XYZ file of C-alpha atoms in Angstrom:
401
model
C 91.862 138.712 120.611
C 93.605 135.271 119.979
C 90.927 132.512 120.878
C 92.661 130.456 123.703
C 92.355 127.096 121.339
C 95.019 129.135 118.858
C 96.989 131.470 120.787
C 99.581 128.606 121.279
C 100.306 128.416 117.644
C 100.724 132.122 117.472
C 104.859 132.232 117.958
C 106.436 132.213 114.348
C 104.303 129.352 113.315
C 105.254 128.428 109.306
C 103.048 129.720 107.144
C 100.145 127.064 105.426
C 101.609 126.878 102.029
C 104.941 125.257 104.069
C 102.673 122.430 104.900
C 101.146 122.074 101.675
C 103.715 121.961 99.670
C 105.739 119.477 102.232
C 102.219 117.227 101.821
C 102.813 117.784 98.068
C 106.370 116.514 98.403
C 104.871 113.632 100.316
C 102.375 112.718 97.845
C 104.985 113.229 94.828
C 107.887 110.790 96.533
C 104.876 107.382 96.182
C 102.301 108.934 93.309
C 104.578 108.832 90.093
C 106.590 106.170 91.727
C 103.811 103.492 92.247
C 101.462 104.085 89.493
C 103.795 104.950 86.906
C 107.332 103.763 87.609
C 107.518 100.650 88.998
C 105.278 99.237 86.332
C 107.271 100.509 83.886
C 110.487 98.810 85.904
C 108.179 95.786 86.522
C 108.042 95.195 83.047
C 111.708 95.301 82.057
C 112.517 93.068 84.995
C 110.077 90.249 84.551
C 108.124 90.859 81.394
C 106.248 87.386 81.144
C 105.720 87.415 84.884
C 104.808 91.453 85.042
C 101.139 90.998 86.429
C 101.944 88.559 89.053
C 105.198 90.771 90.248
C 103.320 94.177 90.254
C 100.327 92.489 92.197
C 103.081 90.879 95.128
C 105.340 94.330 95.223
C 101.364 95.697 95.704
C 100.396 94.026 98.136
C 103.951 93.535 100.069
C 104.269 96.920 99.884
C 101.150 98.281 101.657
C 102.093 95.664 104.470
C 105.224 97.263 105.169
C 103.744 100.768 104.559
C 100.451 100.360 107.315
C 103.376 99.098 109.739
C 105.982 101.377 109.060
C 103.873 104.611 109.131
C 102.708 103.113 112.697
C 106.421 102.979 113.789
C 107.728 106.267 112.433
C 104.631 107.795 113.723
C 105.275 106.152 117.303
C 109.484 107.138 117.448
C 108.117 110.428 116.168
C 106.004 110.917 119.406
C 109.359 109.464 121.966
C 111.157 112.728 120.223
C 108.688 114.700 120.488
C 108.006 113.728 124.299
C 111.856 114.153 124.636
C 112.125 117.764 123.522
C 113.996 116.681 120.101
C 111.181 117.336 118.057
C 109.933 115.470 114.713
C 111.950 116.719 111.973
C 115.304 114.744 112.081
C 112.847 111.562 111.448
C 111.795 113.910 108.705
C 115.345 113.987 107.649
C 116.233 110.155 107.678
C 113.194 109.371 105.531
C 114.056 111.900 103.226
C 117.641 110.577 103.155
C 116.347 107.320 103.161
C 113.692 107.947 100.413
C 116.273 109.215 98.032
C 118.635 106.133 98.546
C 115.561 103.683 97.984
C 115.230 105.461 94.366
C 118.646 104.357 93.450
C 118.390 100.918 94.521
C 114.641 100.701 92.408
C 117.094 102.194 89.250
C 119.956 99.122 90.196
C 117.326 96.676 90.625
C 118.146 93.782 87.788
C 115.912 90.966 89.119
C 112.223 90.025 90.788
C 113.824 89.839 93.961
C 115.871 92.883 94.228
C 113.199 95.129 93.078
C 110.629 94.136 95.620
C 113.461 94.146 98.074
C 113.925 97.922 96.939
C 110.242 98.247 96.841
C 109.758 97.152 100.811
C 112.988 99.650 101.477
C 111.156 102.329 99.453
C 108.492 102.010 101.612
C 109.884 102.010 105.086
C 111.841 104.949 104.110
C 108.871 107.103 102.739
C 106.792 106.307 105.663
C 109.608 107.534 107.820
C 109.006 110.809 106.104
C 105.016 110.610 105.982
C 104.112 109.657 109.458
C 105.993 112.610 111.240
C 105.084 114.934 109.012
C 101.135 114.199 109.138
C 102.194 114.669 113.170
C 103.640 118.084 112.472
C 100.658 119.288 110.858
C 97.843 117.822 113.462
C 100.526 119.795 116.352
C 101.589 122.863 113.936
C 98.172 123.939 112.089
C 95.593 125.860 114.207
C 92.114 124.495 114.746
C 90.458 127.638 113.107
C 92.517 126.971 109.831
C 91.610 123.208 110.259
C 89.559 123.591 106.923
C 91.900 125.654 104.618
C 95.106 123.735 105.885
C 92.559 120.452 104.526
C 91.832 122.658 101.001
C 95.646 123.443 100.566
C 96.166 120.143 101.472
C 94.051 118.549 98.427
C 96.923 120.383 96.197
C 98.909 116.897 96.426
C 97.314 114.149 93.745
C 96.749 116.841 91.326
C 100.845 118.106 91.805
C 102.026 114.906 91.522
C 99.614 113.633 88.992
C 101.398 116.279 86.583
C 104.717 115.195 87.843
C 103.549 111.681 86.221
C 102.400 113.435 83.172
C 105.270 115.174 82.782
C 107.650 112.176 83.497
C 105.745 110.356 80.454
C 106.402 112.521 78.391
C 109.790 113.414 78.916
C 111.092 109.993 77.211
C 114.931 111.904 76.739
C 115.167 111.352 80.610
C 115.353 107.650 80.669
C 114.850 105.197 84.007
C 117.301 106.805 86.014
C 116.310 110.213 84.577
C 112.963 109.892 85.705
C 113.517 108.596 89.756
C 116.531 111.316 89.947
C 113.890 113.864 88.728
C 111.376 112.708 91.337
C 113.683 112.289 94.393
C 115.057 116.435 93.031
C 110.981 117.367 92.699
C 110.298 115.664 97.039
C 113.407 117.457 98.293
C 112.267 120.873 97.072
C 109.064 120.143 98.443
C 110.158 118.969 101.906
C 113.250 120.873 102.530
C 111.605 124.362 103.424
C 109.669 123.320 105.985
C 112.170 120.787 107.964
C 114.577 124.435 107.329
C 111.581 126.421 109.594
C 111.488 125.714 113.148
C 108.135 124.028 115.006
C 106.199 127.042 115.825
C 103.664 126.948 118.889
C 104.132 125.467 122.172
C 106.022 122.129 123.272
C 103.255 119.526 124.104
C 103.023 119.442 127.667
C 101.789 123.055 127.398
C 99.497 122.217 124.854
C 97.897 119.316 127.124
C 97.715 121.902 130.006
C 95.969 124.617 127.855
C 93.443 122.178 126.436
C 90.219 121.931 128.442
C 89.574 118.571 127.776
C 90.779 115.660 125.175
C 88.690 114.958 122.428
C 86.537 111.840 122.173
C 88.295 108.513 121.229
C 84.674 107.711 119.822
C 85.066 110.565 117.302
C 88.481 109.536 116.345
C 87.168 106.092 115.174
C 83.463 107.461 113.948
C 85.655 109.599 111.339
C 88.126 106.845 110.665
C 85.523 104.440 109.627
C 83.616 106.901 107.604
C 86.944 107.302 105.819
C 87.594 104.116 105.043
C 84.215 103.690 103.826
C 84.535 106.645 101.121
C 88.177 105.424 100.242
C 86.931 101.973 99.450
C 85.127 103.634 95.733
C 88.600 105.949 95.232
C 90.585 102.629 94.856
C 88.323 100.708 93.323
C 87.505 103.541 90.623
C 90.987 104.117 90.244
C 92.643 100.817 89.889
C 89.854 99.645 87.436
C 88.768 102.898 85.908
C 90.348 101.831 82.149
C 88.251 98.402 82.425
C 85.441 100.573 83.691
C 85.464 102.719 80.274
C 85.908 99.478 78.146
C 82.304 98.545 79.204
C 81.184 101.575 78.063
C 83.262 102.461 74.681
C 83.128 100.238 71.340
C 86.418 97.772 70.720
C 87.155 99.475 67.826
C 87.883 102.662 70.150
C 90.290 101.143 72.657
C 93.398 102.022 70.713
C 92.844 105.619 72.279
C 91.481 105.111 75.318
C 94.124 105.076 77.950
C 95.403 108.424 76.549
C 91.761 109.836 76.852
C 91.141 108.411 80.477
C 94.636 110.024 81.705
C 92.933 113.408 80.539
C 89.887 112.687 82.286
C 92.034 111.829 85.130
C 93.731 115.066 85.411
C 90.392 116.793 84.797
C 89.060 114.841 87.788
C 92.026 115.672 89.865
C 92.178 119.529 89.014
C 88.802 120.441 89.253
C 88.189 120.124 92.979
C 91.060 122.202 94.021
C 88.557 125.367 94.039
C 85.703 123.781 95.748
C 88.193 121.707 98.504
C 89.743 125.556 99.145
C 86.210 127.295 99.019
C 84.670 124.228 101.254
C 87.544 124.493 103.727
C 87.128 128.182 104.768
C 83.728 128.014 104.803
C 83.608 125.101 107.207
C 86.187 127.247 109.028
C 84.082 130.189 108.638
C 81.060 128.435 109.473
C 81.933 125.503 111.656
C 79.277 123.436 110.183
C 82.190 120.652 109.469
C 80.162 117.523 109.590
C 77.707 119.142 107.381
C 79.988 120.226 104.317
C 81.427 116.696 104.215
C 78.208 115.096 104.384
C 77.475 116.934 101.187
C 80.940 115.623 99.392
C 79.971 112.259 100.481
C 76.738 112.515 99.128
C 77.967 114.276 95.713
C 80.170 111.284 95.526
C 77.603 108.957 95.761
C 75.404 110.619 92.869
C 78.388 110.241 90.933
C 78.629 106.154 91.265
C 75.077 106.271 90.459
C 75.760 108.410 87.202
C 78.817 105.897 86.204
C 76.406 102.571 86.483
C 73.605 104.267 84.604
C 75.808 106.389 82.226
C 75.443 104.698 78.609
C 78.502 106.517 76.511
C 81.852 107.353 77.164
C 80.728 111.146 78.119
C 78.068 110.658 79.868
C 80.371 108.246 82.050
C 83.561 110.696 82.288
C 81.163 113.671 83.394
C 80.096 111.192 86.391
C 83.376 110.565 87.371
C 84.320 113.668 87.432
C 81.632 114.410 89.765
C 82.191 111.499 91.798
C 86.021 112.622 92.277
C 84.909 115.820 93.188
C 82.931 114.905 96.023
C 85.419 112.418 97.180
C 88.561 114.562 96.580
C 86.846 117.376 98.378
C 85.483 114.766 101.322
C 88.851 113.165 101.991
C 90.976 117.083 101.792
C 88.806 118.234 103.993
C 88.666 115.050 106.268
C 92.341 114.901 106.512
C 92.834 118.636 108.118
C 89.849 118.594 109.969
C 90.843 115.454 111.610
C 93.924 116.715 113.618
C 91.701 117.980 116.152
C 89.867 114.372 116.853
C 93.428 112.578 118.268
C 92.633 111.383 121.453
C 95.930 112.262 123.168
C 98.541 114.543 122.273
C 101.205 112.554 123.295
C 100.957 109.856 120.881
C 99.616 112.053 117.417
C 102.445 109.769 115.358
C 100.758 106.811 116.484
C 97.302 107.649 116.075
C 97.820 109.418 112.809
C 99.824 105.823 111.764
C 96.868 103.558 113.199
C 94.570 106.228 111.201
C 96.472 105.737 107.984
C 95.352 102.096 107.878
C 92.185 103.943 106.340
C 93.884 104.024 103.208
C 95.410 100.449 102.527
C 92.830 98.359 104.166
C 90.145 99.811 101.439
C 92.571 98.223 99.094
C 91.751 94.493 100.182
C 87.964 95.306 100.806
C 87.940 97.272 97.354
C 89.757 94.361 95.375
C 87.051 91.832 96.941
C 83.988 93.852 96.221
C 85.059 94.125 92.540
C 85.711 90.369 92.239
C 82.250 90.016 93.648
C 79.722 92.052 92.102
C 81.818 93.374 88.560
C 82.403 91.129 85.751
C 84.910 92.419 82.527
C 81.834 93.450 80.678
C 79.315 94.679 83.721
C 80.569 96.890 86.426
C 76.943 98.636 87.456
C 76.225 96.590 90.184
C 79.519 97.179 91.805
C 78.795 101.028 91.079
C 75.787 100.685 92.803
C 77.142 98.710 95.829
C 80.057 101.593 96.319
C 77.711 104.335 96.371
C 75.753 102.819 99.141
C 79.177 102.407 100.772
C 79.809 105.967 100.086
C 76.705 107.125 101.460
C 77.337 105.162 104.416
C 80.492 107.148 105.241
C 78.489 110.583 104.290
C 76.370 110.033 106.962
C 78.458 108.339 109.421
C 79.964 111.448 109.640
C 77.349 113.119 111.640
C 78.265 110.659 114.369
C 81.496 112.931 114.873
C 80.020 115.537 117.428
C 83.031 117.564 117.999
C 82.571 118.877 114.498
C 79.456 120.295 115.398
């Protein structure tokens, strides 16, 4: 017997790996393009000026991207409403994606980069918003926890995209973007090819007993934010981190070393986050399981500000990125069932997505608080207690039992 909250997404509904690797599509068109690319382009544009034109496109650019995924996620819902369904925005931001590319490889000066920068990012939010919609509509409740697992496949993919982009030097600037835009259209392409499967959603509203809590849907979103403010930080400073820890004499080597303990961090949750999810499937002790991964995550800050060599400190991070990579996977899936109203998933999913820019500013000011270019314990210590915060916060989300 199909349980009434899943028999609607019974009728040729695309399998999970569809999603995931769309999600790693999504992941792959920004990853290599923001943290390896555009510096790179940065610097050949405005060499003397690189820090202060990376740090504008920055924060320009996740303006444009908290409003555009808002929008996209809102004309998503109109097509939805109107039968037309979510893919053809899909399609334009795809489309749109691939164009921005080639005007980030023509850019010659300051201002047309971060003009192709802003276009990059409406585009690939025209792509992002819908498809986070898709999912939250598409993916059953009672695979809520693997669809979050399969999900978690995205950093890592595109991580080695970057890796492999780095060290493919024959390929050149324009080598490199047409490589990435080829690498997001693979991705993507299957899944806008399948059809929606379940029911349109005005059956879906009828067959639900009741909508879920709007309290829940902003218990979870703060407890998000919360455990996203340490991944930014711990990412965006990690290399400074390390030279606190590692002798001067040993910095000729170190960003090659941290990149490996980067991909070792990424990797290494992928079992857990897909062991985690079908348990808490399995189990439905949701809240529970991602209490744990914010707690892990915590003990892992705690390691980094007390750890006193350079292993010592990579074996905390690893742990830390394991409970945080695991929290926020299984987060993301398990929150498609806490939207408040079916008819406006884009726009909630878009207003939900601000839990992953605004931990930007908040990170940026906690660092330039408590951390100092030789000291950055007391920040570690402040950022666990953060992350513990949005551990437990979580048990404020009742419908996840």
């Amino acid at each position: 017997m199909v349980p009434p909250s899943d028999r609607m997404f019974t009728r040729q509904s695309p399998s999970l790996w569809l999603y995931a690797l769309a999600n790693i599509g999504g992941v792959a068109a920004y990853l290599p393009l923001l943290t390896l690319l555009v510096p790179m382009k940065v610097e050949a544009v405005s060499p003397d000026g690189r820090i202060a034109l990376l740090s504008l496109v920055a924060v320009l650019g996740a303006a444009t991207a908290s409003l555009a995924n808002i929008l996209f996620g809102w004309l998503s819902d109109r097509s939805q409403r109107a039968g037309r369904g979510r893919r053809g925005w899909m399609a334009i931001g795809l489309a749109g994606m691939a164009a921005s590319y080639a005007a980030i490889g023509m850019a010659a000066t300051p201002v047309m980069l971060v003009a192709a920068i802003l276009f990059f990012q409406f585009a690939v939010n025209a792509l992002l918003a819908p498809l986070m919609a898709i999912m939250a509509e598409e993916i059953p409740d009672a695979k809520r926890g693997l669809a979050g697992g399969l999900i978690a496949l995205g950093n890592p993919a595109a991580s080695a995209l970057s890796t492999w982009l780095v060290g493919e030097a024959v390929l050149g600037e324009q080598g490199r973007l047409a490589a990435v835009v080829m690498a997001v259209m693979l991705c993507v392409l299957p899944l806008l090819l399948v059809g929606a499967g379940g029911a349109m959603p005005d059956e879906r509203v009828a067959a639900a007993p009741s909508r879920p809590s709007r309290r829940d849907f902003v218990i979870a979103g703060v407890a998000r934010l919360w455990i996203q403010v340490a991944a930014v930080v711990t990412q965006v400073y990690l290399l400074y981190y390390f030279e606190t820890i590692v002798p001067a004499a040993d910095y000729a080597d170190l960003p090659h070393w941290v990149g490996q303990v980067f991909t070792c961090a990424f990797v290494l949750p992928l079992p857990i986050a897909l062991v985690l999810g079908r348990l808490a499937d399995r189990m439905e002790r949701r809240r529970y399981i991602l209490l744990m991964a914010g707690l892990v995550a915590a003990l892992g800050l705690l390691g980094m500000a007390g750890a006193n060599g350079r292993q010592a400190a990579a074996a905390a991070f690893i742990l830390y990125t394991a409970g945080s990579s695991v929290f926020v996977a299984l987060h993301v899936g398990l929150s498609f069932q806490l939207l408040p109203d079916p008819r406006h998933r884009g726009r909630d999913l878009g207003l939900f997505n601000l839990t992953n820019t605004l931990p930007t500013i908040i990170g940026a000011g906690l660092t330039w608080t408590f951390a100092t270019p030789h000291d950055f314990d007391a920040v570690l210590v402040v950022l666990a207690l953060v992350t513990m915060a949005g551990g437990l916060a979580i048990l404020g989300v009742k419908a996840w039992r």
